[in-house]
Coordinates of C-alpha atoms in Angstrom, one line a residue:
X1 CA 8.2 10.0 5.8
X2 CA 9.4 8.3 9.0
X3 CA 5.4 8.4 10.0
X4 CA 4.3 7.2 7.0
X5 CA 6.3 4.6 6.5
X6 CA 5.4 3.6 10.1
X7 CA 2.0 4.3 9.2
X8 CA 1.7 1.9 6.1
X9 CA 3.6 -1.2 7.3
X10 CA 0.6 -1.0 10.5
X11 CA -1.4 -2.2 7.8
X12 CA -1.2 -5.9 7.3
X13 CA 0.5 -7.4 4.8
X14 CA 1.8 -4.8 3.7
X15 CA 5.5 -4.2 2.6
X16 CA 7.7 -1.3 1.8
X17 CA 10.4 -2.5 -1.5
X18 CA 12.1 0.9 -2.4
X19 CA 11.7 4.3 -1.2
X20 CA 13.2 7.5 -2.6
X21 CA 13.4 10.4 0.1
X22 CA 14.2 13.0 -2.3
X23 CA 10.8 13.0 -4.4
X24 CA 9.2 11.3 -1.0
X25 CA 7.8 8.5 -3.3
X26 CA 7.3 5.4 -2.4
X27 CA 6.6 1.1 -4.0
X28 CA 4.0 0.0 -1.1
X29 CA 3.3 -3.7 -2.5
X30 CA -0.1 -4.7 -0.3
X31 CA -1.5 -8.7 -0.6
X32 CA -5.2 -9.8 0.4
X33 CA -7.2 -12.3 0.2
X34 CA -9.6 -10.1 -0.9
X35 CA -9.8 -7.5 -3.2
X36 CA -12.6 -5.8 -1.2
X37 CA -10.0 -6.1 1.9
X38 CA -6.8 -4.3 -0.7
X39 CA -9.3 -1.6 -1.9
X40 CA -10.9 -0.1 2.1
X41 CA -6.8 -0.9 2.9
X42 CA -5.2 1.4 0.2
X43 CA -8.4 3.9 0.4
X44 CA -7.7 3.6 4.6
X45 CA -3.9 5.4 2.5
X46 CA -5.3 7.9 1.2
X47 CA -6.4 9.1 5.2
X48 CA -2.8 8.5 6.6
X49 CA -1.2 12.4 7.2
X50 CA 1.4 13.4 4.6
X51 CA 0.1 11.2 1.1
X52 CA -1.3 13.3 -1.1
X53 CA -2.5 10.0 -4.3
X54 CA -2.1 6.8 -4.0
X55 CA -2.3 4.8 -7.9
X56 CA -2.6 1.3 -8.4
X57 CA -0.3 0.0 -10.9
X58 CA -0.6 -4.2 -10.7
X59 CA -3.0 -6.2 -10.1
X60 CA -3.5 -9.8 -9.6
X61 CA -6.0 -12.0 -8.7
X62 CA -5.0 -16.1 -8.1
X63 CA -8.5 -17.3 -9.0
X64 CA -6.6 -20.8 -9.0
X65 CA -8.9 -23.4 -6.9
X66 CA -6.2 -24.8 -3.9

């Protein structure tokens, strides 16, 4: 589990607010200014050794101009 957490935290704008060592489940929050980068980052998580599945649970895109 530590190796997976370390690999995840190497991805820019990624954090792990909680995890369950018993079940091996992690809640991972990823942010990006570009949805394509976010999807690429999610896909890269699938290739981390030990990761079985990645599921997008919530997505928000702020379209407001700054």
